[in-house]
Short mmCIF file of C-alpha atoms in Angstrom, two decimals:
data_model
loop_
_atom_site.label_atom_id
_atom_site.label_comp_id
_atom_site.label_asym_id
_atom_site.label_seq_id
_atom_site.Cartn_x
_atom_site.Cartn_y
_atom_site.Cartn_z
CA UNK A 1 110.69 115.13 108.28
CA UNK A 2 109.36 111.74 107.18
CA UNK A 3 111.34 110.45 104.20
CA UNK A 4 110.43 107.17 102.51
CA UNK A 5 111.75 105.54 99.39
CA UNK A 6 110.86 103.00 96.75
CA UNK A 7 113.98 101.28 95.46
CA UNK A 8 113.22 98.76 92.70
CA UNK A 9 115.82 96.77 90.82
CA UNK A 10 115.41 97.23 87.03
CA UNK A 11 115.88 93.56 86.21
CA UNK A 12 112.23 93.19 85.19
CA UNK A 13 108.92 94.98 85.05
CA UNK A 14 107.16 96.72 87.93
CA UNK A 15 104.85 94.00 89.25
CA UNK A 16 101.96 94.04 91.71
CA UNK A 17 104.15 93.32 94.75
CA UNK A 18 106.52 96.15 93.92
CA UNK A 19 103.62 98.47 93.16
CA UNK A 20 102.10 97.78 96.59
CA UNK A 21 105.43 98.58 98.26
CA UNK A 22 105.64 101.81 96.28
CA UNK A 23 102.04 102.69 97.17
CA UNK A 24 102.51 102.16 100.91
CA UNK A 25 105.79 104.11 100.92
CA UNK A 26 104.18 106.93 98.92
CA UNK A 27 101.06 107.04 101.11
CA UNK A 28 103.07 107.11 104.35
CA UNK A 29 105.07 110.10 103.13
CA UNK A 30 101.95 111.87 101.90
CA UNK A 31 100.03 111.20 105.12
CA UNK A 32 102.72 112.86 107.22
CA UNK A 33 103.59 115.62 104.76
CA UNK A 34 106.98 114.06 104.11
CA UNK A 35 109.05 113.28 101.03
CA UNK A 36 108.89 110.22 98.79
CA UNK A 37 112.06 109.27 96.93
CA UNK A 38 112.46 106.99 93.90
CA UNK A 39 115.78 105.17 93.71
CA UNK A 40 116.74 102.75 90.94
CA UNK A 41 119.02 100.04 92.31
CA UNK A 42 120.74 99.14 89.06
CA UNK A 43 124.01 97.70 90.35
CA UNK A 44 123.26 94.32 88.73
CA UNK A 45 124.77 95.39 85.42
CA UNK A 46 124.20 92.03 83.73
CA UNK A 47 120.44 91.94 84.37
CA UNK A 48 119.47 95.63 84.56
CA UNK A 49 118.11 97.05 81.32
CA UNK A 50 116.97 100.50 80.12
CA UNK A 51 113.66 98.90 79.12
CA UNK A 52 113.07 97.71 82.68
CA UNK A 53 113.89 101.18 84.03
CA UNK A 54 111.37 102.71 81.64
CA UNK A 55 108.78 100.09 82.64
CA UNK A 56 109.20 101.13 86.28
CA UNK A 57 108.85 104.82 85.44
CA UNK A 58 105.81 104.14 83.24
CA UNK A 59 104.17 102.06 85.95
CA UNK A 60 104.73 104.71 88.61
CA UNK A 61 103.33 107.37 86.28
CA UNK A 62 100.26 105.31 85.37
CA UNK A 63 99.48 104.65 89.03
CA UNK A 64 99.96 108.34 89.85
CA UNK A 65 102.65 107.64 92.45
CA UNK A 66 104.52 110.91 92.06
CA UNK A 67 107.92 111.13 93.73
CA UNK A 68 109.45 114.24 95.27
CA UNK A 69 113.09 113.35 94.60
CA UNK A 70 114.76 111.17 92.01
CA UNK A 71 114.94 108.95 90.24
CA UNK A 72 118.41 108.36 91.65
CA UNK A 73 120.56 105.67 90.01
CA UNK A 74 123.06 103.68 92.04
CA UNK A 75 125.35 103.27 89.03
CA UNK A 76 125.86 107.05 89.11
CA UNK A 77 126.92 106.97 92.78
CA UNK A 78 129.73 104.40 92.57
CA UNK A 79 132.47 106.84 93.46
CA UNK A 80 130.65 107.80 96.64
CA UNK A 81 130.25 104.16 97.69
CA UNK A 82 133.94 103.52 97.09
CA UNK A 83 134.88 106.59 99.11
CA UNK A 84 132.83 105.36 102.08
CA UNK A 85 134.51 101.96 101.83
CA UNK A 86 137.90 103.63 102.02
CA UNK A 87 136.76 105.51 105.12
CA UNK A 88 135.64 102.23 106.71
CA UNK A 89 138.96 100.57 105.89
CA UNK A 90 140.76 103.46 107.57
CA UNK A 91 138.45 103.24 110.59
CA UNK A 92 138.93 99.49 110.93
CA UNK A 93 135.25 98.65 110.40
CA UNK A 94 136.06 96.92 107.10
CA UNK A 95 139.02 94.86 105.92
CA UNK A 96 140.54 93.21 102.86
CA UNK A 97 139.95 89.49 102.45
CA UNK A 98 142.11 87.49 100.05
CA UNK A 99 140.16 84.25 100.28
CA UNK A 100 139.51 83.10 96.71
CA UNK A 101 136.07 81.95 95.60
CA UNK A 102 137.48 78.43 95.19
CA UNK A 103 138.78 78.44 98.75
CA UNK A 104 135.47 79.80 100.04
CA UNK A 105 133.51 77.08 98.22
CA UNK A 106 135.81 74.40 99.63
CA UNK A 107 135.37 75.87 103.13
CA UNK A 108 131.61 75.75 102.81
CA UNK A 109 131.66 72.13 101.60
CA UNK A 110 133.74 71.14 104.63
CA UNK A 111 131.32 72.92 106.95
CA UNK A 112 128.32 71.21 105.38
CA UNK A 113 130.07 67.85 105.71
CA UNK A 114 130.43 68.52 109.45
CA UNK A 115 126.78 69.52 109.69
CA UNK A 116 127.63 73.18 110.26
CA UNK A 117 126.06 76.28 108.77
CA UNK A 118 128.21 77.31 105.77
CA UNK A 119 129.82 80.68 106.41
CA UNK A 120 133.03 82.65 106.08
CA UNK A 121 135.37 81.76 108.95
CA UNK A 122 137.01 85.17 109.40
CA UNK A 123 140.52 84.04 108.53
CA UNK A 124 141.45 87.46 107.12
CA UNK A 125 139.62 89.39 109.83
CA UNK A 126 142.06 91.55 111.78
CA UNK A 127 141.91 91.05 115.54
CA UNK A 128 144.04 92.23 118.41
CA UNK A 129 146.98 89.85 118.78
CA UNK A 130 146.11 87.92 115.62
CA UNK A 131 148.81 87.51 113.01
CA UNK A 132 147.52 87.62 109.44
CA UNK A 133 149.33 85.85 106.62
CA UNK A 134 151.05 87.78 103.86
CA UNK A 135 148.59 88.77 101.13
CA UNK A 136 149.07 86.47 98.14
CA UNK A 137 150.54 88.18 95.11
CA UNK A 138 148.30 88.81 92.16
CA UNK A 139 145.08 88.26 94.12
CA UNK A 140 142.56 91.12 94.21
CA UNK A 141 140.85 91.11 97.61
CA UNK A 142 137.20 91.58 98.39
CA UNK A 143 136.27 94.05 101.12
CA UNK A 144 134.35 92.65 104.07
CA UNK A 145 132.43 94.48 106.78
CA UNK A 146 133.76 93.70 110.25
CA UNK A 147 130.49 92.64 111.81
CA UNK A 148 130.26 92.69 115.65
CA UNK A 149 130.65 89.21 117.12
CA UNK A 150 128.99 89.82 120.46
CA UNK A 151 125.45 90.75 121.40
CA UNK A 152 122.39 91.02 119.20
CA UNK A 153 121.07 93.34 116.56
CA UNK A 154 117.39 94.09 117.14
CA UNK A 155 114.66 96.35 115.86
CA UNK A 156 110.94 96.81 116.40
CA UNK A 157 109.52 96.08 112.99
CA UNK A 158 106.48 98.28 112.29
CA UNK A 159 104.64 95.29 110.79
CA UNK A 160 106.14 92.17 112.32
CA UNK A 161 106.95 93.45 115.79
CA UNK A 162 110.26 92.88 117.68
CA UNK A 163 112.91 90.98 115.70
CA UNK A 164 116.45 90.20 116.76
CA UNK A 165 119.45 88.31 115.42
CA UNK A 166 122.50 87.17 117.33
CA UNK A 167 125.60 88.81 115.86
CA UNK A 168 127.37 85.47 116.17
CA UNK A 169 125.01 84.19 113.45
CA UNK A 170 126.08 86.88 110.99
CA UNK A 171 129.36 86.46 109.15
CA UNK A 172 131.38 89.31 107.72
CA UNK A 173 129.49 90.55 104.67
CA UNK A 174 131.31 91.31 101.42
CA UNK A 175 130.70 95.01 100.74
CA UNK A 176 132.94 95.29 97.66
CA UNK A 177 133.81 92.59 95.15
CA UNK A 178 137.31 91.81 93.93
CA UNK A 179 136.80 94.15 90.96
CA UNK A 180 136.01 96.98 93.36
CA UNK A 181 132.26 97.04 92.68
CA UNK A 182 130.24 97.74 95.84
CA UNK A 183 127.59 95.15 96.68
CA UNK A 184 123.82 95.60 96.93
CA UNK A 185 123.55 95.54 100.73
CA UNK A 186 126.27 98.16 101.10
CA UNK A 187 124.88 100.53 98.45
CA UNK A 188 121.44 100.35 100.08
CA UNK A 189 122.91 101.34 103.45
CA UNK A 190 124.83 104.32 102.09
CA UNK A 191 121.81 105.52 100.10
CA UNK A 192 119.38 105.22 103.01
CA UNK A 193 121.88 107.04 105.25
CA UNK A 194 122.73 109.89 102.90
CA UNK A 195 119.19 110.32 101.61
CA UNK A 196 117.93 110.61 105.17
CA UNK A 197 115.41 107.80 104.89
CA UNK A 198 113.37 107.60 108.08
CA UNK A 199 111.09 104.62 107.25
CA UNK A 200 112.00 101.67 105.04
CA UNK A 201 108.86 99.91 103.84
CA UNK A 202 109.65 96.82 101.80
CA UNK A 203 108.83 93.12 101.32
CA UNK A 204 109.67 90.64 104.04
CA UNK A 205 112.10 88.87 101.70
CA UNK A 206 114.48 91.60 102.94
CA UNK A 207 114.20 90.72 106.64
CA UNK A 208 117.47 88.76 106.60
CA UNK A 209 119.27 91.73 105.04
CA UNK A 210 118.14 94.10 107.77
CA UNK A 211 120.46 93.08 110.66
CA UNK A 212 123.52 93.41 108.43
CA UNK A 213 122.35 96.79 107.16
CA UNK A 214 121.67 98.04 110.69
CA UNK A 215 125.16 97.02 111.82
CA UNK A 216 126.77 98.80 108.86
CA UNK A 217 124.73 101.94 109.57
CA UNK A 218 125.85 101.89 113.19
CA UNK A 219 129.46 101.44 112.09
CA UNK A 220 129.03 104.60 109.99
CA UNK A 221 127.68 106.46 113.00
CA UNK A 222 124.22 106.69 111.42
CA UNK A 223 120.83 106.20 113.06
CA UNK A 224 119.00 103.29 111.39
CA UNK A 225 115.57 104.04 109.93
CA UNK A 226 112.43 102.34 111.14
CA UNK A 227 111.72 99.16 109.21
CA UNK A 228 108.36 97.80 108.09
CA UNK A 229 108.47 94.49 106.25
CA UNK A 230 105.34 93.69 104.27
CA UNK A 231 104.21 90.09 104.04
CA UNK A 232 104.37 88.53 100.63
CA UNK A 233 101.41 88.15 98.27
CA UNK A 234 100.06 84.72 97.38
CA UNK A 235 97.84 83.74 94.49
CA UNK A 236 94.13 83.11 94.90
CA UNK A 237 94.86 79.40 95.46
CA UNK A 238 97.25 80.13 98.33
CA UNK A 239 100.39 79.27 96.37
CA UNK A 240 103.26 81.59 95.49
CA UNK A 241 102.11 84.55 93.41
CA UNK A 242 103.00 83.94 89.75
CA UNK A 243 102.09 85.07 86.25
CA UNK A 244 99.11 82.76 86.15
CA UNK A 245 97.70 84.58 89.21
CA UNK A 246 98.31 88.08 87.82
CA UNK A 247 101.95 88.69 88.72
CA UNK A 248 102.54 90.59 85.51
CA UNK A 249 103.72 94.08 84.66
CA UNK A 250 101.63 96.88 86.12
CA UNK A 251 101.33 98.21 82.57
CA UNK A 252 99.71 94.92 81.54
CA UNK A 253 96.79 95.90 83.78
CA UNK A 254 96.52 99.08 81.73
CA UNK A 255 96.54 97.02 78.52
CA UNK A 256 93.90 94.72 80.02
CA UNK A 257 91.58 97.65 80.63
CA UNK A 258 91.89 98.30 84.35
CA UNK A 259 91.66 101.83 85.71
CA UNK A 260 94.64 102.99 87.78
CA UNK A 261 92.27 104.21 90.51
CA UNK A 262 90.83 100.70 90.84
CA UNK A 263 94.28 99.09 90.94
CA UNK A 264 95.40 101.57 93.62
CA UNK A 265 92.26 100.86 95.66
CA UNK A 266 92.80 97.12 95.32
CA UNK A 267 96.49 97.26 96.20
CA UNK A 268 95.69 99.31 99.29
CA UNK A 269 93.54 96.46 100.57
CA UNK A 270 96.28 93.86 100.05
CA UNK A 271 97.46 93.67 103.64
CA UNK A 272 95.99 96.94 104.95
CA UNK A 273 92.47 97.86 105.96
CA UNK A 274 90.37 100.70 107.32
CA UNK A 275 87.45 99.05 109.04
CA UNK A 276 85.06 97.57 106.51
CA UNK A 277 85.72 100.18 103.83
CA UNK A 278 86.11 98.51 100.43
CA UNK A 279 85.94 101.42 98.00
CA UNK A 280 87.71 104.69 98.74
CA UNK A 281 89.50 107.44 96.90
CA UNK A 282 93.22 108.01 96.75
CA UNK A 283 92.75 111.05 99.01
CA UNK A 284 90.87 108.99 101.61
CA UNK A 285 93.57 106.35 101.53
CA UNK A 286 96.30 108.91 102.22
CA UNK A 287 94.24 110.39 105.04
CA UNK A 288 93.66 106.99 106.67
CA UNK A 289 96.95 105.25 105.99
CA UNK A 290 99.34 104.24 108.73
CA UNK A 291 101.54 101.25 109.46
CA UNK A 292 99.61 100.03 112.49
CA UNK A 293 96.80 98.61 110.35
CA UNK A 294 99.04 96.54 108.08
CA UNK A 295 98.57 92.86 108.79
CA UNK A 296 101.53 90.54 109.20
CA UNK A 297 99.54 87.76 107.51
CA UNK A 298 100.18 86.81 103.91
CA UNK A 299 97.99 88.78 101.49
CA UNK A 300 96.02 86.88 98.86
CA UNK A 301 95.52 88.23 95.36
CA UNK A 302 91.97 87.80 94.10
CA UNK A 303 91.52 88.73 90.41
CA UNK A 304 87.72 88.46 90.66
CA UNK A 305 87.71 91.07 93.43
CA UNK A 306 89.89 93.37 91.32
CA UNK A 307 87.48 93.01 88.39
CA UNK A 308 84.51 93.73 90.68
CA UNK A 309 86.23 96.84 91.96
CA UNK A 310 87.23 97.97 88.48
CA UNK A 311 83.65 97.72 87.24
CA UNK A 312 82.49 99.99 90.05
CA UNK A 313 85.11 102.56 89.16
CA UNK A 314 84.05 102.34 85.52
CA UNK A 315 80.41 102.89 86.45
CA UNK A 316 81.40 105.93 88.52
CA UNK A 317 82.82 107.63 85.41
CA UNK A 318 80.66 109.96 83.38
CA UNK A 319 79.54 108.84 79.94
CA UNK A 320 81.95 111.29 78.33
CA UNK A 321 84.85 109.98 80.41
CA UNK A 322 84.11 106.38 79.46
CA UNK A 323 83.79 107.28 75.80
CA UNK A 324 87.17 109.02 75.91
CA UNK A 325 88.77 105.90 77.35
CA UNK A 326 87.04 103.37 75.10
CA UNK A 327 87.35 105.16 71.75
CA UNK A 328 91.15 104.71 71.41
CA UNK A 329 90.77 101.03 72.30
CA UNK A 330 88.20 100.57 69.53
CA UNK A 331 90.55 102.24 67.05
CA UNK A 332 93.38 99.95 68.21
CA UNK A 333 91.10 96.99 67.51
CA UNK A 334 90.61 98.20 63.94
CA UNK A 335 87.17 99.79 64.36
CA UNK A 336 85.99 103.27 63.43
CA UNK A 337 83.83 104.74 66.24
CA UNK A 338 82.31 107.10 63.67
CA UNK A 339 81.01 104.21 61.57
CA UNK A 340 78.11 103.19 63.74
CA UNK A 341 75.79 104.38 66.50
CA UNK A 342 76.58 107.12 68.97
CA UNK A 343 79.41 105.72 71.07
CA UNK A 344 78.01 107.18 74.29
CA UNK A 345 74.78 105.24 73.79
CA UNK A 346 76.68 102.03 73.01
CA UNK A 347 78.83 102.46 76.11
CA UNK A 348 75.75 103.05 78.26
CA UNK A 349 74.14 99.86 76.94
CA UNK A 350 77.13 97.63 77.74
CA UNK A 351 78.79 99.17 80.83
CA UNK A 352 76.86 97.00 83.29
CA UNK A 353 77.99 93.88 81.44
CA UNK A 354 81.75 94.57 81.32
CA UNK A 355 84.28 94.88 84.12
CA UNK A 356 87.25 96.21 82.14
CA UNK A 357 87.74 98.79 79.42
CA UNK A 358 89.19 96.08 77.21
CA UNK A 359 86.10 93.90 77.60
CA UNK A 360 83.88 96.90 76.92
CA UNK A 361 85.73 97.84 73.74
CA UNK A 362 85.64 94.25 72.50
CA UNK A 363 81.91 94.01 73.22
CA UNK A 364 81.23 97.22 71.29
CA UNK A 365 83.01 95.96 68.17
CA UNK A 366 79.70 94.47 67.00
CA UNK A 367 78.42 97.99 66.29
CA UNK A 368 81.46 99.24 64.37
CA UNK A 369 82.71 96.22 62.43
CA UNK A 370 81.09 93.50 60.38
CA UNK A 371 79.65 90.69 62.49
CA UNK A 372 80.82 87.23 61.51
CA UNK A 373 78.91 84.74 63.68
CA UNK A 374 80.50 81.33 63.77
CA UNK A 375 78.60 78.96 61.44
CA UNK A 376 78.37 76.28 64.12
CA UNK A 377 76.84 78.85 66.52
CA UNK A 378 74.22 79.79 63.89
CA UNK A 379 73.40 76.12 63.27
CA UNK A 380 73.08 75.51 66.99
CA UNK A 381 70.62 78.34 67.69
CA UNK A 382 68.78 78.94 64.40
CA UNK A 383 66.08 76.28 64.18
CA UNK A 384 63.87 75.63 61.16
CA UNK A 385 60.80 76.80 63.08
CA UNK A 386 62.54 80.13 63.83
CA UNK A 387 63.43 80.94 60.20
CA UNK A 388 59.93 82.06 59.09
CA UNK A 389 59.59 84.18 62.23
CA UNK A 390 62.95 85.81 61.57
CA UNK A 391 62.03 86.59 57.97
CA UNK A 392 58.69 88.05 59.08
CA UNK A 393 60.39 90.13 61.79
CA UNK A 394 63.06 91.46 59.40
CA UNK A 395 60.44 92.47 56.83
CA UNK A 396 58.37 94.40 59.38
CA UNK A 397 61.47 96.18 60.70
CA UNK A 398 61.33 98.27 57.53
CA UNK A 399 58.34 100.29 58.71
CA UNK A 400 58.39 100.07 62.50
CA UNK A 401 59.09 103.32 64.41
CA UNK A 402 62.76 103.10 65.37
CA UNK A 403 62.53 103.05 69.14
CA UNK A 404 63.01 100.31 71.70
CA UNK A 405 59.38 100.10 72.79
CA UNK A 406 58.10 99.69 69.21
CA UNK A 407 60.74 97.09 68.35
CA UNK A 408 59.96 95.20 71.56
CA UNK A 409 56.26 95.21 70.66
CA UNK A 410 57.10 93.88 67.19
CA UNK A 411 59.08 91.04 68.76
CA UNK A 412 56.09 90.00 70.87
CA UNK A 413 53.73 90.23 67.89
CA UNK A 414 56.03 88.03 65.83
CA UNK A 415 56.32 85.46 68.62
CA UNK A 416 52.53 85.34 68.99
CA UNK A 417 51.96 85.04 65.25
CA UNK A 418 54.35 82.10 64.97
CA UNK A 419 53.48 80.58 68.36
CA UNK A 420 57.07 80.71 69.65
CA UNK A 421 58.56 81.46 73.03
CA UNK A 422 61.02 84.36 73.36
CA UNK A 423 64.27 82.28 73.46
CA UNK A 424 63.37 80.67 70.11
CA UNK A 425 63.59 84.07 68.44
CA UNK A 426 65.79 86.10 70.77
CA UNK A 427 68.71 83.67 70.76
CA UNK A 428 69.15 83.43 66.98
CA UNK A 429 68.73 87.21 66.79
CA UNK A 430 71.58 87.67 69.29
CA UNK A 431 73.81 85.31 67.34
CA UNK A 432 73.05 86.88 63.96
CA UNK A 433 73.39 90.45 65.21
CA UNK A 434 76.49 90.06 67.36
CA UNK A 435 77.94 86.56 67.01
CA UNK A 436 77.34 86.19 70.78
CA UNK A 437 74.79 84.44 72.94
CA UNK A 438 74.98 86.90 75.85
CA UNK A 439 73.87 90.45 75.04
CA UNK A 440 71.68 93.23 76.43
CA UNK A 441 67.95 93.00 75.64
CA UNK A 442 67.38 92.30 71.97
CA UNK A 443 65.06 95.27 71.40
CA UNK A 444 67.62 97.72 72.85
CA UNK A 445 70.37 96.03 70.84
CA UNK A 446 68.48 96.35 67.55
CA UNK A 447 67.53 99.96 68.28
CA UNK A 448 71.13 100.97 68.81
CA UNK A 449 72.43 98.97 65.88
CA UNK A 450 70.27 100.86 63.41
CA UNK A 451 67.64 99.79 60.90
CA UNK A 452 69.87 99.04 57.92
CA UNK A 453 72.61 97.17 59.77
CA UNK A 454 70.15 95.13 61.84
CA UNK A 455 68.12 94.09 58.78
CA UNK A 456 71.23 93.16 56.84
CA UNK A 457 72.52 90.89 59.61
CA UNK A 458 69.20 89.19 60.22
CA UNK A 459 68.83 88.45 56.51
CA UNK A 460 72.09 86.50 56.50
CA UNK A 461 70.03 83.67 57.95
CA UNK A 462 68.63 83.15 54.49
#
């Protein structure tokens, strides 16, 4: 059975890169009817936090990436890791090294001075016919893996193709620190082995870890999984992905008004494709997904494309669904959706103009809170020649049938009577009604706003 895993480190939030890794691992398991496992790699006790763990769980839940097993925590498996290390010591595939950190640093400085690659020199590595010095008293040893010195370690990466490393280039990895704590690379190996992981899908920043992990797995008599290393994500300007590009918590995208379906769709297209298909459901993605269509090229994050996609998902929702999503956001902004026009009508008027739920809620505030147009904006757009026309228009609003066509006709009559062009009246109306210069058509805006509220705001022009 196919078994994949997502194994984040809880030293920060779940970001876009991690979410894409989780998505691809989840989709591969779902496509083949396998199992998807969530594992929290929390061995970095100084940097791991309960808040970061919760952020990962919240992000997975928001994206709908349900896991079949877990979450498993490495800190709860320490005794098992230590037991495996003891087995390796007994089998001769690991050994105790008494080289102090000061001695190791000095060794590396000497190697650099000679123009050599800094690495452990194997002085405590047991070999046939080699005499080891007496262990120094009072020194707690680290445990090192006895890496093969001959041959190569190779694998056919499902994204990058054949990769191989010469074993002579790999020194003996520390698998347990002097305090007995197992190291990251060792814990990963034991977990992947005992959890029966068949495909490891992860970022290509792990490529250099892979040969060491394969060698440890082989030393344990385990069959290594297949590896697929995803290329990194760059920002829209081609530089390293950062907060300014959108490398923020997945939950920030929720706060910013993106729909999880849109984020999933967008993430799926970051390095994977299915022909020219741009918009597809989660179910279609699972049906189509495989590793052969993942590109080895660097993916580029485009926030404008995400916004475009999000708007299309918003427009695909029913009016009732959009209202249910926008109403709580209005309340959070301090507005009362009951104190104003029918929210469904307001949503329908503005949906085409907004690409996030946050933007939509903020745009709709004009109907449910008091408008306070900036004085400088009023001065800029309210000319002396427009004031009489505005007063005339406001007065006639009292008796006009309250429908868009009638209000639109009144606008045209007022313009003709005062010999003005539409922008001369429409622009100050927009500013006075909403405090904005970009709005839907003025007649539709006034209709939805209601007779009393519209008159009151227009009269503020004096």
